[in-house]
Coordinates of C-alpha atoms in Angstrom, one line a residue:
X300 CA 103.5 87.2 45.9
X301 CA 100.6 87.6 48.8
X302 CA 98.8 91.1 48.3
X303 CA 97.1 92.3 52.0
X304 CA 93.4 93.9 52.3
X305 CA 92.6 95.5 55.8
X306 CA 89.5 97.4 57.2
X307 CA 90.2 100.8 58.3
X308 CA 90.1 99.8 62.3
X309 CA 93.7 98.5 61.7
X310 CA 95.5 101.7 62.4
X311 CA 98.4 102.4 60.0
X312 CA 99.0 105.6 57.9
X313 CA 98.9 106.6 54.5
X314 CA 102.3 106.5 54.1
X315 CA 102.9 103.2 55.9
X316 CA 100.1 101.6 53.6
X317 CA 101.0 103.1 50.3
X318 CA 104.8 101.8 51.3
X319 CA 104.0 98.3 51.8
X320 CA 100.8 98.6 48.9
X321 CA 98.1 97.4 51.8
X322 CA 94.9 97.8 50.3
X323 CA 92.3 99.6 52.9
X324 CA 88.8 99.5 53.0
X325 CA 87.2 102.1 55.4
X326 CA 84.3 102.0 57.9
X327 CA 81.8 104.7 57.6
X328 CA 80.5 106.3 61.2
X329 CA 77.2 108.4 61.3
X330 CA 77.3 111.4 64.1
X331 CA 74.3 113.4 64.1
X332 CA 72.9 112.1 60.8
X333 CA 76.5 113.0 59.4
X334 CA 78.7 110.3 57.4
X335 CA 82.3 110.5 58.2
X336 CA 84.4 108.2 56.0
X337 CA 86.8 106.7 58.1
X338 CA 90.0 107.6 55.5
X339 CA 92.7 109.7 55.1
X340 CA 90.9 112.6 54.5
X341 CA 89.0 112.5 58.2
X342 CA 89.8 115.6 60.2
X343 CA 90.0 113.7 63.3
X344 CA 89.8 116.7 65.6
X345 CA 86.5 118.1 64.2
X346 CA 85.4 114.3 64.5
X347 CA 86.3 114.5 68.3
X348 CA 84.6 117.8 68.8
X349 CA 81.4 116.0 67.0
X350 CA 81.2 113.2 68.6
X351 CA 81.6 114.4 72.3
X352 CA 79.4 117.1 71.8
X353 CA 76.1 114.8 70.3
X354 CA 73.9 113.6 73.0
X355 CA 72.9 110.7 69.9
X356 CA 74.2 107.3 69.8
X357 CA 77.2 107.0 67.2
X358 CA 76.5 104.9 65.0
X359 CA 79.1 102.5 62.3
X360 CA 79.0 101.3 59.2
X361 CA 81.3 98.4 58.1
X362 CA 82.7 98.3 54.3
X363 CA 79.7 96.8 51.9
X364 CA 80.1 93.6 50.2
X365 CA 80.7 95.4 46.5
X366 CA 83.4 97.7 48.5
X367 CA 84.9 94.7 49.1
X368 CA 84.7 93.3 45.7
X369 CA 86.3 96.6 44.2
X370 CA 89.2 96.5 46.4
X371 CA 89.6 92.5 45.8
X372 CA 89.8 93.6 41.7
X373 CA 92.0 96.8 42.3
X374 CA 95.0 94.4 43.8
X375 CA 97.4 92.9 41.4
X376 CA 97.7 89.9 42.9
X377 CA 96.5 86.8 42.7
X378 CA 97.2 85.6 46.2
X379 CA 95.5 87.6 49.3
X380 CA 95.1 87.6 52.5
X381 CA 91.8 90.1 54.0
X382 CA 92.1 90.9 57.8
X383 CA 89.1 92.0 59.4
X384 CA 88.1 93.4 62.9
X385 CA 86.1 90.5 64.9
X386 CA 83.4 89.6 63.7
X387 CA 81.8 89.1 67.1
X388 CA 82.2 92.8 67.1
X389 CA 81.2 93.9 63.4
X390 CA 79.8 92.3 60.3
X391 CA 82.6 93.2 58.2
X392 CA 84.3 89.7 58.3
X393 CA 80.7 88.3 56.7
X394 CA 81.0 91.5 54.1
X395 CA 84.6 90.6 53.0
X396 CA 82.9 86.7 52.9
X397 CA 80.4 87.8 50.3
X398 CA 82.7 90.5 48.4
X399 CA 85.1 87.7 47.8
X400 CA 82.7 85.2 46.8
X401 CA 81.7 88.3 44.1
X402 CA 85.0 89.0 43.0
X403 CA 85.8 85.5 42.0
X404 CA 83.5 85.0 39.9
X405 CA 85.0 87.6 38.0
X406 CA 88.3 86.5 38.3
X407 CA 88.5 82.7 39.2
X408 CA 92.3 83.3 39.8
X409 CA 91.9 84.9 43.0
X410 CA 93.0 83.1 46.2
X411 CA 91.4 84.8 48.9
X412 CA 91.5 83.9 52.8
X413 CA 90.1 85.7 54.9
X414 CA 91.4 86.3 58.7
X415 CA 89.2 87.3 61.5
X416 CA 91.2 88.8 63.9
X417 CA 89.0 87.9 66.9
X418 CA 90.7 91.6 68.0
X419 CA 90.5 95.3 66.7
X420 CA 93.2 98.6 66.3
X421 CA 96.0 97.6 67.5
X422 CA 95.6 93.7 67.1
X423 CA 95.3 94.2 63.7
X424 CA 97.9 96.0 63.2
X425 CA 99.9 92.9 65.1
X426 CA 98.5 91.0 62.4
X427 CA 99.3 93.0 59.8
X428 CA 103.1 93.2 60.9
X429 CA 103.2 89.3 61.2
X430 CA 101.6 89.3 57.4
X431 CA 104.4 91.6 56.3
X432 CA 107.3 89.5 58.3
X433 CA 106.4 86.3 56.5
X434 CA 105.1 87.0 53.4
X435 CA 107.9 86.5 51.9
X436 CA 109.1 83.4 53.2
X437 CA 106.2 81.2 53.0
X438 CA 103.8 79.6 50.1
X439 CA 100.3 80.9 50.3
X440 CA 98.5 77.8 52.4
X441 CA 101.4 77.8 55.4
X442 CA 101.1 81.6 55.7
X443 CA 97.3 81.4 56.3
X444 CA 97.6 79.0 58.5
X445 CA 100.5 81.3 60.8
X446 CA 98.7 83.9 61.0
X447 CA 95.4 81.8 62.2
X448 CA 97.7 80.3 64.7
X449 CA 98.9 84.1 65.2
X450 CA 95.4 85.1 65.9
X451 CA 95.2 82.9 68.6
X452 CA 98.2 83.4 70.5
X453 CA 97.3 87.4 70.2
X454 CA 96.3 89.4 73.6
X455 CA 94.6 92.4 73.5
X456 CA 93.4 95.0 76.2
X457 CA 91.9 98.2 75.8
X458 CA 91.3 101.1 78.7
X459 CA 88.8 103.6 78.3
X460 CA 89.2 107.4 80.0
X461 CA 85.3 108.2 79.2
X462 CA 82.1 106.2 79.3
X463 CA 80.5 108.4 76.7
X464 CA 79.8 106.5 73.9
X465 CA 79.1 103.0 75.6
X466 CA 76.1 104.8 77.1
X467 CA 74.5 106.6 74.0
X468 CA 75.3 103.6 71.9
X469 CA 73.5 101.5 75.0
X470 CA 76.0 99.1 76.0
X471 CA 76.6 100.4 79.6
X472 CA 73.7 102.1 81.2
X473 CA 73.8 105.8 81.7
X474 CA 73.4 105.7 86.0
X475 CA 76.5 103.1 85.5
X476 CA 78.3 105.3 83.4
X477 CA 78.2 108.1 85.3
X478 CA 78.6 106.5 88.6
X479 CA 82.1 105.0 87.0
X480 CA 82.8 108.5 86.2
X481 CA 82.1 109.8 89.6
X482 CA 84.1 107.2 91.4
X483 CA 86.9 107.6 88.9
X484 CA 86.7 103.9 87.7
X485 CA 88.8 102.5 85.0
X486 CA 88.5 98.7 84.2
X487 CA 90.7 97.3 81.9
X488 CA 88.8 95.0 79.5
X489 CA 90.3 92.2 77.2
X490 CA 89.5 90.4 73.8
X491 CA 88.7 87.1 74.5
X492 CA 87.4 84.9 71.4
X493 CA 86.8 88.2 69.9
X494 CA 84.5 89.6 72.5
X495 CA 85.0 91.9 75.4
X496 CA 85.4 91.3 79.0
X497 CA 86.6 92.8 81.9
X498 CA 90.2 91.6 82.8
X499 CA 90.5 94.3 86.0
X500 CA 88.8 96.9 87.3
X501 CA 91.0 100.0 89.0
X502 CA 90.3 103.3 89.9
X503 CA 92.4 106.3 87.7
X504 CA 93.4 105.6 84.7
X505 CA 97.2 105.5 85.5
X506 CA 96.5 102.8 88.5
X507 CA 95.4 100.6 84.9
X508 CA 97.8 101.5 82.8
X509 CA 100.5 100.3 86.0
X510 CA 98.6 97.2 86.7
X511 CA 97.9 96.0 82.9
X512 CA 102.0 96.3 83.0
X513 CA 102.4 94.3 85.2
X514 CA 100.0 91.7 84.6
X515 CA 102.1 91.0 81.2
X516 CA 104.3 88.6 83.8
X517 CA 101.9 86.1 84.2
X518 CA 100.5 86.1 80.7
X519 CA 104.2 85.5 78.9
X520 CA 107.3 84.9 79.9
X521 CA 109.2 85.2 76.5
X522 CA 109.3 88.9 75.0
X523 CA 112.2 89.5 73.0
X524 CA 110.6 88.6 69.5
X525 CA 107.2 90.3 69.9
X526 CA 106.5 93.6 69.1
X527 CA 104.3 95.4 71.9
X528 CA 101.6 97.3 69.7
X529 CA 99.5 100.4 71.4
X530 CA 96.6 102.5 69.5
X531 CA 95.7 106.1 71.6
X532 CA 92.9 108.5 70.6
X533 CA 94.0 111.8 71.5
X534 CA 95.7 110.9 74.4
X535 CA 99.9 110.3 73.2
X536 CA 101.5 110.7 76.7
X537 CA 99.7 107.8 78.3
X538 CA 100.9 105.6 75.3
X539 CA 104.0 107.2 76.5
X540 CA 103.6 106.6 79.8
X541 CA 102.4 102.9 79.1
X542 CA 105.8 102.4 77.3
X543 CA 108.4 103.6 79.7
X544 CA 106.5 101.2 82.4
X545 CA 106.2 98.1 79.7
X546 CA 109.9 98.9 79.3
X547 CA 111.6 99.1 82.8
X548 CA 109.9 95.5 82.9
X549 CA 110.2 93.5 79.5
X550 CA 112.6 92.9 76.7
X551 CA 110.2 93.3 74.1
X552 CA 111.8 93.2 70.4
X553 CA 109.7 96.7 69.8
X554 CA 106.7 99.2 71.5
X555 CA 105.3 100.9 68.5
X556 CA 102.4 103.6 69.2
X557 CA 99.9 104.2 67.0
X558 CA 97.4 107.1 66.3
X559 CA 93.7 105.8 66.4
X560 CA 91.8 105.9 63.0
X561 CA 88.0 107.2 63.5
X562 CA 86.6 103.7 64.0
X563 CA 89.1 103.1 66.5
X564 CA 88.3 106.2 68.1
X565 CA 84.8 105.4 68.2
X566 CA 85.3 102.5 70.2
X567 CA 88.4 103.9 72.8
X568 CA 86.4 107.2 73.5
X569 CA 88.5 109.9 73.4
X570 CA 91.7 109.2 75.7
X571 CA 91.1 105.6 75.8
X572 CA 94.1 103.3 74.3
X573 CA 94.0 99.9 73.1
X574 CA 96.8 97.4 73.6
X575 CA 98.0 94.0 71.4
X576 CA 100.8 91.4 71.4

């Protein structure tokens, strides 16, 4: 049997981990000098109220190498399979690299692949659902190479409702960010290769939320086995929202929503949402 490792952007409970014995290794985000583990334990609304209120840049941690290696050890089996978050986006992918490499010396018996999911939140959690559906059903070398063949097929979007963090963490500049404020501007932006790049831009965050819907028709055409997968940070009824659209339009096989973990919320902002298929 194929054990599973994840980082802790691929959003899934406690319960849903501990039911399907998905190991989890968590980011670690710094706000104010403070180290939030991203588990659990996080009280995501005091984690909310810190992070908007700090005028600092918010800065991640991915899981260490030896973090890595402990989790690798702690799973009973010999076969696994490690999804990461891109690693265009984080050096976690290279971590899980050098924590296997660790852990086998240790115990030569491990087959380990790891997948980079060229996506983050809720494209993991695609992923992971894949991992779960075929585990089962295939031998250890034609499930990696599904899901590789899985990562490439998978689309992921993501809106954002505030600016905040992209301009203390200096990826949009502040006049920008708060011009796009102002005027009320909410671009939808895509994975592509496991970066990010602006697929549309809108203004109001429902106008995006409509539109991404409706682009779905010229990016598929065949629904009914995929499972539409949405992450939201603090913001449930435009997940809502998002799936009442997606559903008066598409036959897809399932729209699961999903509470944001705190590296997802890091990235989506508070109110933001990230979409996968």
């Amino acid at each position: 049997m194929t054990g599973i490792i994840v980082d802790s952007c691929c959003d899934i409970s406690k319960e849903f981990a501990e039911k399907n014995k998905i190991g989890i290794v968590p980011f670690k985000i710094y706000i104010d000098g403070v180290e939030y583990v991203d588990n659990d334990k996080l009280d995501k609304n005091n984690f909310l109220e810190k992070m908007k209120a700090s005028k600092n840049p918010i800065r991640t941690s991915c899981p260490s190498p030896f973090e890595f290696k402990e989790k690798i050890l702690e799973m009973e089996e010999d076969e696994l399979i490690i999804i990461t978050i891109s690693k265009q986006l984080s050096g976690t992918y290279n971590a899980a690299k050098v924590g296997m490499e660790e852990a086998q010396k240790e115990n030569p018996n491990k087959k380990i692949h790891i997948l980079d999911s060229l996506s983050a939140a809720a494209g993991e959690v695609s992923l992971l659902y894949s991992f779960l559906q075929w585990k089962d059903k295939f031998d250890f070398e034609t499930l990696v190479e599904k899901l590789e063949e899985r990562v490439k097929e998978l689309k992921t979007f993501f809106i954002l409702e505030r600016f905040d963090n992209l301009v203390k963490n200096g990826r949009m500049k502040k006049v920008t960010g708060i011009l796009a404020g102002a005027l009320n501007i909410r671009p939808i932006m895509q994975g592509v290769k496991g970066e990010i790049e602006v697929f549309q831009i809108n203004r109001g965050f429902k106008k995006s939320l409509i539109n991404l819907a409706k682009s779905f028709g010229n990016i598929s055409h065949d629904f009914q086995d995929k499972i539409l997968f949405i992450t939201e940070s603090n913001d449930v009824k435009k997940a809502e929202l998002f799936k009442e659209k997606v559903k008066e339009l598409y036959n897809f096989k399932d729209i699961i929503i999903l509470e944001a973990k705190g590296l997802s919320t890091t990235y989506a902002d508070d109110g933001g949402i990230v979409i996968a298929f």
